[in-house]
mmCIF file with all atom_site columns, C-alpha atoms in Angstrom:
data_model
loop_
_atom_site.group_PDB
_atom_site.id
_atom_site.type_symbol
_atom_site.label_atom_id
_atom_site.label_alt_id
_atom_site.label_comp_id
_atom_site.label_asym_id
_atom_site.label_entity_id
_atom_site.label_seq_id
_atom_site.pdbx_PDB_ins_code
_atom_site.Cartn_x
_atom_site.Cartn_y
_atom_site.Cartn_z
_atom_site.occupancy
_atom_site.B_iso_or_equiv
_atom_site.pdbx_formal_charge
_atom_site.auth_seq_id
_atom_site.auth_comp_id
_atom_site.auth_asym_id
_atom_site.auth_atom_id
_atom_site.pdbx_PDB_model_num
ATOM 1   C CA . MET E 1 1   ? -0.149 0.012  -0.203 1.00 53.00 ? 1   MET E CA 1
ATOM 2   C CA . ALA E 1 2   ? 1.348  3.469  -1.151 1.00 51.00 ? 2   ALA E CA 1
ATOM 3   C CA . LYS E 1 3   ? 2.052  5.920  1.755  1.00 48.00 ? 3   LYS E CA 1
ATOM 4   C CA . ALA E 1 4   ? 0.476  9.149  1.657  1.00 45.00 ? 4   ALA E CA 1
ATOM 5   C CA . LYS E 1 5   ? 2.505  12.179 0.926  1.00 44.00 ? 5   LYS E CA 1
ATOM 6   C CA . SER E 1 6   ? 2.233  14.864 3.713  1.00 40.00 ? 6   SER E CA 1
ATOM 7   C CA . ALA E 1 7   ? 1.515  18.222 2.872  1.00 41.00 ? 7   ALA E CA 1
ATOM 8   C CA . PRO E 1 8   ? 4.809  20.286 2.076  1.00 47.00 ? 8   PRO E CA 1
ATOM 9   C CA . ALA E 1 9   ? 5.870  23.112 4.717  1.00 47.00 ? 9   ALA E CA 1
ATOM 10  C CA . SER E 1 10  ? 5.039  25.599 1.805  1.00 44.00 ? 10  SER E CA 1
ATOM 11  C CA . SER E 1 11  ? 1.453  24.673 1.794  1.00 55.00 ? 11  SER E CA 1
ATOM 12  C CA . ALA E 1 12  ? -1.020 27.339 2.641  1.00 61.00 ? 12  ALA E CA 1
ATOM 13  C CA . GLY E 1 13  ? -1.400 25.729 6.140  1.00 70.00 ? 13  GLY E CA 1
ATOM 14  C CA . GLY E 1 14  ? 2.474  26.170 6.538  1.00 89.00 ? 14  GLY E CA 1
ATOM 15  C CA . MET E 1 15  ? 1.867  29.956 5.934  1.00 91.00 ? 15  MET E CA 1
ATOM 16  C CA . LEU E 1 16  ? -0.818 30.536 8.464  1.00 94.00 ? 16  LEU E CA 1
ATOM 17  C CA . PRO E 1 17  ? 1.595  31.358 11.395 1.00 94.00 ? 17  PRO E CA 1
ATOM 18  C CA . TRP E 1 18  ? 3.222  34.093 9.201  1.00 96.00 ? 18  TRP E CA 1
ATOM 19  C CA . LEU E 1 19  ? 0.095  35.395 7.931  1.00 96.00 ? 19  LEU E CA 1
ATOM 20  C CA . ALA E 1 20  ? -1.136 35.556 11.662 1.00 97.00 ? 20  ALA E CA 1
ATOM 21  C CA . LEU E 1 21  ? 2.283  37.334 12.553 1.00 97.00 ? 21  LEU E CA 1
ATOM 22  C CA . ALA E 1 22  ? 1.480  39.686 9.883  1.00 98.00 ? 22  ALA E CA 1
ATOM 23  C CA . LEU E 1 23  ? -2.053 40.405 11.106 1.00 98.00 ? 23  LEU E CA 1
ATOM 24  C CA . LEU E 1 24  ? -0.957 41.014 14.465 1.00 98.00 ? 24  LEU E CA 1
ATOM 25  C CA . LEU E 1 25  ? 1.553  43.354 13.386 1.00 98.00 ? 25  LEU E CA 1
ATOM 26  C CA . LEU E 1 26  ? -1.104 45.037 11.157 1.00 98.00 ? 26  LEU E CA 1
ATOM 27  C CA . VAL E 1 27  ? -3.556 45.301 14.119 1.00 98.00 ? 27  VAL E CA 1
ATOM 28  C CA . ALA E 1 28  ? -1.011 46.503 16.636 1.00 98.00 ? 28  ALA E CA 1
ATOM 29  C CA . ASP E 1 29  ? 0.149  49.087 14.017 1.00 98.00 ? 29  ASP E CA 1
ATOM 30  C CA . GLN E 1 30  ? -3.617 50.431 13.564 1.00 98.00 ? 30  GLN E CA 1
ATOM 31  C CA . LEU E 1 31  ? -4.572 50.468 17.429 1.00 98.00 ? 31  LEU E CA 1
ATOM 32  C CA . THR E 1 32  ? -1.722 52.565 18.111 1.00 98.00 ? 32  THR E CA 1
ATOM 33  C CA . LYS E 1 33  ? -2.251 55.237 15.047 1.00 98.00 ? 33  LYS E CA 1
ATOM 34  C CA . THR E 1 34  ? -5.963 55.310 15.904 1.00 97.00 ? 34  THR E CA 1
ATOM 35  C CA . LEU E 1 35  ? -4.914 56.219 19.725 1.00 97.00 ? 35  LEU E CA 1
ATOM 36  C CA . VAL E 1 36  ? -2.742 58.816 18.142 1.00 97.00 ? 36  VAL E CA 1
ATOM 37  C CA . LEU E 1 37  ? -5.365 60.423 16.055 1.00 97.00 ? 37  LEU E CA 1
ATOM 38  C CA . GLY E 1 38  ? -7.857 60.209 18.827 1.00 97.00 ? 38  GLY E CA 1
ATOM 39  C CA . TYR E 1 39  ? -5.488 61.951 21.518 1.00 97.00 ? 39  TYR E CA 1
ATOM 40  C CA . TYR E 1 40  ? -3.426 64.105 19.435 1.00 97.00 ? 40  TYR E CA 1
ATOM 41  C CA . GLN E 1 41  ? -3.917 67.093 17.121 1.00 97.00 ? 41  GLN E CA 1
ATOM 42  C CA . LEU E 1 42  ? -1.534 67.514 14.064 1.00 94.00 ? 42  LEU E CA 1
ATOM 43  C CA . GLY E 1 43  ? 1.717  68.710 15.533 1.00 91.00 ? 43  GLY E CA 1
ATOM 44  C CA . ASP E 1 44  ? 1.110  68.145 19.129 1.00 96.00 ? 44  ASP E CA 1
ATOM 45  C CA . SER E 1 45  ? 3.951  66.295 21.067 1.00 95.00 ? 45  SER E CA 1
ATOM 46  C CA . THR E 1 46  ? 4.508  64.735 24.428 1.00 96.00 ? 46  THR E CA 1
ATOM 47  C CA . VAL E 1 47  ? 8.073  64.395 25.814 1.00 96.00 ? 47  VAL E CA 1
ATOM 48  C CA . VAL E 1 48  ? 8.702  60.867 27.127 1.00 96.00 ? 48  VAL E CA 1
ATOM 49  C CA . THR E 1 49  ? 12.264 60.627 27.636 1.00 95.00 ? 49  THR E CA 1
ATOM 50  C CA . PRO E 1 50  ? 15.192 63.104 26.845 1.00 94.00 ? 50  PRO E CA 1
ATOM 51  C CA . PHE E 1 51  ? 15.772 61.395 23.346 1.00 96.00 ? 51  PHE E CA 1
ATOM 52  C CA . PHE E 1 52  ? 11.955 60.373 22.483 1.00 96.00 ? 52  PHE E CA 1
ATOM 53  C CA . ASN E 1 53  ? 8.806  62.175 22.084 1.00 95.00 ? 53  ASN E CA 1
ATOM 54  C CA . LEU E 1 54  ? 5.368  61.125 20.859 1.00 97.00 ? 54  LEU E CA 1
ATOM 55  C CA . VAL E 1 55  ? 4.091  63.401 18.190 1.00 96.00 ? 55  VAL E CA 1
ATOM 56  C CA . ARG E 1 56  ? 1.370  63.258 15.525 1.00 97.00 ? 56  ARG E CA 1
ATOM 57  C CA . VAL E 1 57  ? 2.557  63.558 11.640 1.00 94.00 ? 57  VAL E CA 1
ATOM 58  C CA . HIS E 1 58  ? 1.020  63.147 8.807  1.00 93.00 ? 58  HIS E CA 1
ATOM 59  C CA . ASN E 1 59  ? 3.248  61.710 6.146  1.00 89.00 ? 59  ASN E CA 1
ATOM 60  C CA . PHE E 1 60  ? 1.830  62.052 2.251  1.00 80.00 ? 60  PHE E CA 1
ATOM 61  C CA . GLY E 1 61  ? 4.724  60.329 0.806  1.00 67.00 ? 61  GLY E CA 1
ATOM 62  C CA . ALA E 1 62  ? 6.896  57.388 1.573  1.00 66.00 ? 62  ALA E CA 1
ATOM 63  C CA . ALA E 1 63  ? 9.986  56.853 3.934  1.00 63.00 ? 63  ALA E CA 1
ATOM 64  C CA . PHE E 1 64  ? 11.594 60.000 5.050  1.00 56.00 ? 64  PHE E CA 1
ATOM 65  C CA . SER E 1 65  ? 8.432  61.884 3.177  1.00 59.00 ? 65  SER E CA 1
ATOM 66  C CA . PHE E 1 66  ? 9.784  60.997 -0.267 1.00 54.00 ? 66  PHE E CA 1
ATOM 67  C CA . LEU E 1 67  ? 7.352  62.687 -2.817 1.00 58.00 ? 67  LEU E CA 1
ATOM 68  C CA . ALA E 1 68  ? 5.300  64.195 0.232  1.00 53.00 ? 68  ALA E CA 1
ATOM 69  C CA . SER E 1 69  ? 4.747  67.191 -1.967 1.00 52.00 ? 69  SER E CA 1
ATOM 70  C CA . ALA E 1 70  ? 4.413  65.427 -5.144 1.00 55.00 ? 70  ALA E CA 1
ATOM 71  C CA . GLY E 1 71  ? 0.798  66.765 -5.697 1.00 64.00 ? 71  GLY E CA 1
ATOM 72  C CA . GLY E 1 72  ? -1.329 63.605 -4.445 1.00 63.00 ? 72  GLY E CA 1
ATOM 73  C CA . TRP E 1 73  ? -0.726 61.001 -7.494 1.00 67.00 ? 73  TRP E CA 1
ATOM 74  C CA . GLN E 1 74  ? 1.796  59.629 -4.844 1.00 68.00 ? 74  GLN E CA 1
ATOM 75  C CA . ARG E 1 75  ? -1.051 58.534 -2.423 1.00 68.00 ? 75  ARG E CA 1
ATOM 76  C CA . TRP E 1 76  ? -2.298 56.167 -5.451 1.00 75.00 ? 76  TRP E CA 1
ATOM 77  C CA . PHE E 1 77  ? 1.050  55.084 -6.416 1.00 81.00 ? 77  PHE E CA 1
ATOM 78  C CA . PHE E 1 78  ? 2.288  54.114 -3.041 1.00 75.00 ? 78  PHE E CA 1
ATOM 79  C CA . THR E 1 79  ? -1.091 52.438 -2.392 1.00 86.00 ? 79  THR E CA 1
ATOM 80  C CA . ALA E 1 80  ? -0.718 50.262 -5.352 1.00 86.00 ? 80  ALA E CA 1
ATOM 81  C CA . LEU E 1 81  ? 2.923  49.640 -4.614 1.00 86.00 ? 81  LEU E CA 1
ATOM 82  C CA . GLY E 1 82  ? 2.004  48.061 -1.061 1.00 90.00 ? 82  GLY E CA 1
ATOM 83  C CA . LEU E 1 83  ? -0.767 46.137 -2.309 1.00 94.00 ? 83  LEU E CA 1
ATOM 84  C CA . ALA E 1 84  ? 1.385  44.805 -5.263 1.00 94.00 ? 84  ALA E CA 1
ATOM 85  C CA . ALA E 1 85  ? 4.328  43.974 -2.472 1.00 94.00 ? 85  ALA E CA 1
ATOM 86  C CA . ALA E 1 86  ? 1.318  42.635 -0.245 1.00 95.00 ? 86  ALA E CA 1
ATOM 87  C CA . LEU E 1 87  ? 0.242  39.837 -3.010 1.00 96.00 ? 87  LEU E CA 1
ATOM 88  C CA . PHE E 1 88  ? 4.118  39.514 -4.002 1.00 96.00 ? 88  PHE E CA 1
ATOM 89  C CA . ILE E 1 89  ? 4.852  38.568 -0.285 1.00 96.00 ? 89  ILE E CA 1
ATOM 90  C CA . VAL E 1 90  ? 1.961  36.131 0.183  1.00 95.00 ? 90  VAL E CA 1
ATOM 91  C CA . TRP E 1 91  ? 2.986  34.318 -2.898 1.00 94.00 ? 91  TRP E CA 1
ATOM 92  C CA . MET E 1 92  ? 6.524  34.154 -1.510 1.00 94.00 ? 92  MET E CA 1
ATOM 93  C CA . LEU E 1 93  ? 5.066  33.046 1.917  1.00 94.00 ? 93  LEU E CA 1
ATOM 94  C CA . ARG E 1 94  ? 3.137  30.270 0.375  1.00 93.00 ? 94  ARG E CA 1
ATOM 95  C CA . ALA E 1 95  ? 6.385  28.995 -1.539 1.00 89.00 ? 95  ALA E CA 1
ATOM 96  C CA . HIS E 1 96  ? 8.765  29.374 1.315  1.00 89.00 ? 96  HIS E CA 1
ATOM 97  C CA . ALA E 1 97  ? 7.008  28.998 4.693  1.00 85.00 ? 97  ALA E CA 1
ATOM 98  C CA . GLY E 1 98  ? 9.371  26.416 5.971  1.00 88.00 ? 98  GLY E CA 1
ATOM 99  C CA . GLN E 1 99  ? 12.209 28.878 5.734  1.00 92.00 ? 99  GLN E CA 1
ATOM 100 C CA . LYS E 1 100 ? 11.587 30.732 9.260  1.00 93.00 ? 100 LYS E CA 1
ATOM 101 C CA . LEU E 1 101 ? 13.962 33.873 9.227  1.00 96.00 ? 101 LEU E CA 1
ATOM 102 C CA . PHE E 1 102 ? 12.833 34.375 5.577  1.00 96.00 ? 102 PHE E CA 1
ATOM 103 C CA . SER E 1 103 ? 9.170  34.072 6.360  1.00 96.00 ? 103 SER E CA 1
ATOM 104 C CA . PHE E 1 104 ? 9.546  35.924 9.626  1.00 97.00 ? 104 PHE E CA 1
ATOM 105 C CA . ALA E 1 105 ? 11.139 38.994 7.266  1.00 97.00 ? 105 ALA E CA 1
ATOM 106 C CA . LEU E 1 106 ? 8.173  38.501 4.886  1.00 97.00 ? 106 LEU E CA 1
ATOM 107 C CA . ALA E 1 107 ? 5.550  38.757 7.458  1.00 97.00 ? 107 ALA E CA 1
ATOM 108 C CA . CYS E 1 108 ? 6.926  41.564 9.200  1.00 98.00 ? 108 CYS E CA 1
ATOM 109 C CA . ILE E 1 109 ? 7.081  43.581 5.912  1.00 97.00 ? 109 ILE E CA 1
ATOM 110 C CA . LEU E 1 110 ? 3.685  42.465 5.002  1.00 97.00 ? 110 LEU E CA 1
ATOM 111 C CA . GLY E 1 111 ? 1.881  43.593 8.091  1.00 97.00 ? 111 GLY E CA 1
ATOM 112 C CA . GLY E 1 112 ? 3.907  47.028 8.064  1.00 96.00 ? 112 GLY E CA 1
ATOM 113 C CA . ALA E 1 113 ? 3.072  47.678 4.382  1.00 95.00 ? 113 ALA E CA 1
ATOM 114 C CA . LEU E 1 114 ? -0.683 46.808 4.939  1.00 97.00 ? 114 LEU E CA 1
ATOM 115 C CA . GLY E 1 115 ? -0.981 49.034 7.749  1.00 96.00 ? 115 GLY E CA 1
ATOM 116 C CA . ASN E 1 116 ? 0.367  51.768 5.720  1.00 95.00 ? 116 ASN E CA 1
ATOM 117 C CA . VAL E 1 117 ? -1.666 51.083 2.778  1.00 94.00 ? 117 VAL E CA 1
ATOM 118 C CA . ILE E 1 118 ? -4.773 51.279 5.178  1.00 95.00 ? 118 ILE E CA 1
ATOM 119 C CA . ASP E 1 119 ? -3.675 54.732 6.230  1.00 95.00 ? 119 ASP E CA 1
ATOM 120 C CA . ARG E 1 120 ? -3.233 55.873 2.752  1.00 91.00 ? 120 ARG E CA 1
ATOM 121 C CA . LEU E 1 121 ? -6.820 54.697 2.006  1.00 92.00 ? 121 LEU E CA 1
ATOM 122 C CA . MET E 1 122 ? -8.441 56.029 4.843  1.00 94.00 ? 122 MET E CA 1
ATOM 123 C CA . HIS E 1 123 ? -6.821 59.321 5.273  1.00 93.00 ? 123 HIS E CA 1
ATOM 124 C CA . GLY E 1 124 ? -4.913 60.166 2.394  1.00 90.00 ? 124 GLY E CA 1
ATOM 125 C CA . TYR E 1 125 ? -1.493 59.940 4.401  1.00 91.00 ? 125 TYR E CA 1
ATOM 126 C CA . VAL E 1 126 ? 0.190  57.910 6.755  1.00 93.00 ? 126 VAL E CA 1
ATOM 127 C CA . VAL E 1 127 ? 0.179  58.353 10.601 1.00 96.00 ? 127 VAL E CA 1
ATOM 128 C CA . ASP E 1 128 ? 3.584  58.818 12.426 1.00 96.00 ? 128 ASP E CA 1
ATOM 129 C CA . PHE E 1 129 ? 4.032  59.441 15.810 1.00 97.00 ? 129 PHE E CA 1
ATOM 130 C CA . LEU E 1 130 ? 7.468  58.028 17.188 1.00 97.00 ? 130 LEU E CA 1
ATOM 131 C CA . ASP E 1 131 ? 9.943  60.890 17.436 1.00 96.00 ? 131 ASP E CA 1
ATOM 132 C CA . PHE E 1 132 ? 13.560 59.921 18.262 1.00 96.00 ? 132 PHE E CA 1
ATOM 133 C CA . HIS E 1 133 ? 16.055 62.601 18.531 1.00 95.00 ? 133 HIS E CA 1
ATOM 134 C CA . TRP E 1 134 ? 19.593 63.711 20.235 1.00 94.00 ? 134 TRP E CA 1
ATOM 135 C CA . ALA E 1 135 ? 21.346 66.917 20.553 1.00 90.00 ? 135 ALA E CA 1
ATOM 136 C CA . GLY E 1 136 ? 18.835 68.905 18.522 1.00 86.00 ? 136 GLY E CA 1
ATOM 137 C CA . TRP E 1 137 ? 18.928 66.272 15.580 1.00 91.00 ? 137 TRP E CA 1
ATOM 138 C CA . HIS E 1 138 ? 15.336 64.470 14.845 1.00 86.00 ? 138 HIS E CA 1
ATOM 139 C CA . PHE E 1 139 ? 15.192 61.436 13.068 1.00 89.00 ? 139 PHE E CA 1
ATOM 140 C CA . PRO E 1 140 ? 12.015 61.482 11.016 1.00 90.00 ? 140 PRO E CA 1
ATOM 141 C CA . ALA E 1 141 ? 8.952  60.227 12.734 1.00 92.00 ? 141 ALA E CA 1
ATOM 142 C CA . PHE E 1 142 ? 7.756  56.853 11.864 1.00 95.00 ? 142 PHE E CA 1
ATOM 143 C CA . ASN E 1 143 ? 5.290  54.388 13.420 1.00 96.00 ? 143 ASN E CA 1
ATOM 144 C CA . LEU E 1 144 ? 5.070  50.778 14.148 1.00 97.00 ? 144 LEU E CA 1
ATOM 145 C CA . ALA E 1 145 ? 4.415  49.835 10.396 1.00 97.00 ? 145 ALA E CA 1
ATOM 146 C CA . ASP E 1 146 ? 7.679  51.309 9.536  1.00 95.00 ? 146 ASP E CA 1
ATOM 147 C CA . SER E 1 147 ? 9.289  49.478 12.410 1.00 97.00 ? 147 SER E CA 1
ATOM 148 C CA . ALA E 1 148 ? 8.090  46.222 11.043 1.00 98.00 ? 148 ALA E CA 1
ATOM 149 C CA . ILE E 1 149 ? 9.101  46.918 7.385  1.00 96.00 ? 149 ILE E CA 1
ATOM 150 C CA . THR E 1 150 ? 12.648 47.858 8.898  1.00 96.00 ? 150 THR E CA 1
ATOM 151 C CA . VAL E 1 151 ? 12.903 44.752 10.969 1.00 98.00 ? 151 VAL E CA 1
ATOM 152 C CA . GLY E 1 152 ? 11.675 42.662 8.233  1.00 98.00 ? 152 GLY E CA 1
ATOM 153 C CA . ALA E 1 153 ? 14.305 44.288 5.629  1.00 97.00 ? 153 ALA E CA 1
ATOM 154 C CA . VAL E 1 154 ? 17.163 43.641 8.266  1.00 98.00 ? 154 VAL E CA 1
ATOM 155 C CA . CYS E 1 155 ? 16.189 40.071 8.573  1.00 98.00 ? 155 CYS E CA 1
ATOM 156 C CA . LEU E 1 156 ? 16.040 39.522 4.700  1.00 96.00 ? 156 LEU E CA 1
ATOM 157 C CA . VAL E 1 157 ? 19.636 40.791 4.736  1.00 97.00 ? 157 VAL E CA 1
ATOM 158 C CA . LEU E 1 158 ? 20.476 38.400 7.449  1.00 96.00 ? 158 LEU E CA 1
ATOM 159 C CA . ASP E 1 159 ? 18.700 35.765 5.985  1.00 94.00 ? 159 ASP E CA 1
ATOM 160 C CA . GLU E 1 160 ? 20.791 35.948 2.488  1.00 92.00 ? 160 GLU E CA 1
ATOM 161 C CA . LEU E 1 161 ? 24.016 36.463 4.254  1.00 93.00 ? 161 LEU E CA 1
ATOM 162 C CA . LEU E 1 162 ? 23.421 33.243 6.345  1.00 90.00 ? 162 LEU E CA 1
ATOM 163 C CA . ARG E 1 163 ? 22.442 31.409 2.940  1.00 86.00 ? 163 ARG E CA 1
ATOM 164 C CA . VAL E 1 164 ? 25.598 32.644 1.284  1.00 84.00 ? 164 VAL E CA 1
ATOM 165 C CA . ARG E 1 165 ? 27.721 31.699 4.365  1.00 82.00 ? 165 ARG E CA 1
ATOM 166 C CA . HIS E 1 166 ? 26.004 27.986 4.444  1.00 81.00 ? 166 HIS E CA 1
ATOM 167 C CA . SER E 1 167 ? 26.526 27.740 0.416  1.00 78.00 ? 167 SER E CA 1
ATOM 168 C CA . GLN E 1 168 ? 30.151 28.071 0.770  1.00 73.00 ? 168 GLN E CA 1
#
C-alpha cells in the first residue's frame, strides 16, 4: 500500500502562522495610530524621555517623506505599490513558509506594508508618531508599520548572508 504524502511546509497551512504574525503587526499598528489620532492634534507632542517624543505627524509621501509634496498622485502610487508588494509576499510565503527567518522577515514587511496602505486609503496620508532625537537632531517620525518593515528588511539581509555563508 502506498504511503500518503504529507503536505509540504510550503502549503497554505504552513504559511498561516506567518499570516497571523502579519495580522498581529497590522492590528498593533492600526491600534496605535487610532490612539494617536484620538488623543493628539496634528503637530502635538509629548516628551517621554530626553531622546524620545510621541508626536502626531502626517506623511503624504513614503520613507523620509519621499514625494510628500508631489501633488496627490503619490497616494495612489504608494497604495498600489503596497498592495502589489503584499500580493508578492503572500506568494513568496506560500512557496517558502518552511524557511523561518525568511518567512518572519516577509511577515513583518507584509504587516507593515498593509498598515501603511490602510492609512493611505482611510486618511490620504500615513500617521507617524515615534520621534527619536539627540542634541537637536530629529530622526524622521515613524510608526509601528515602518518599524516592522525595517525589522523585516534587516532580517531579509541577515537571511541572505546566512544562506550565502552556508552555501560556501
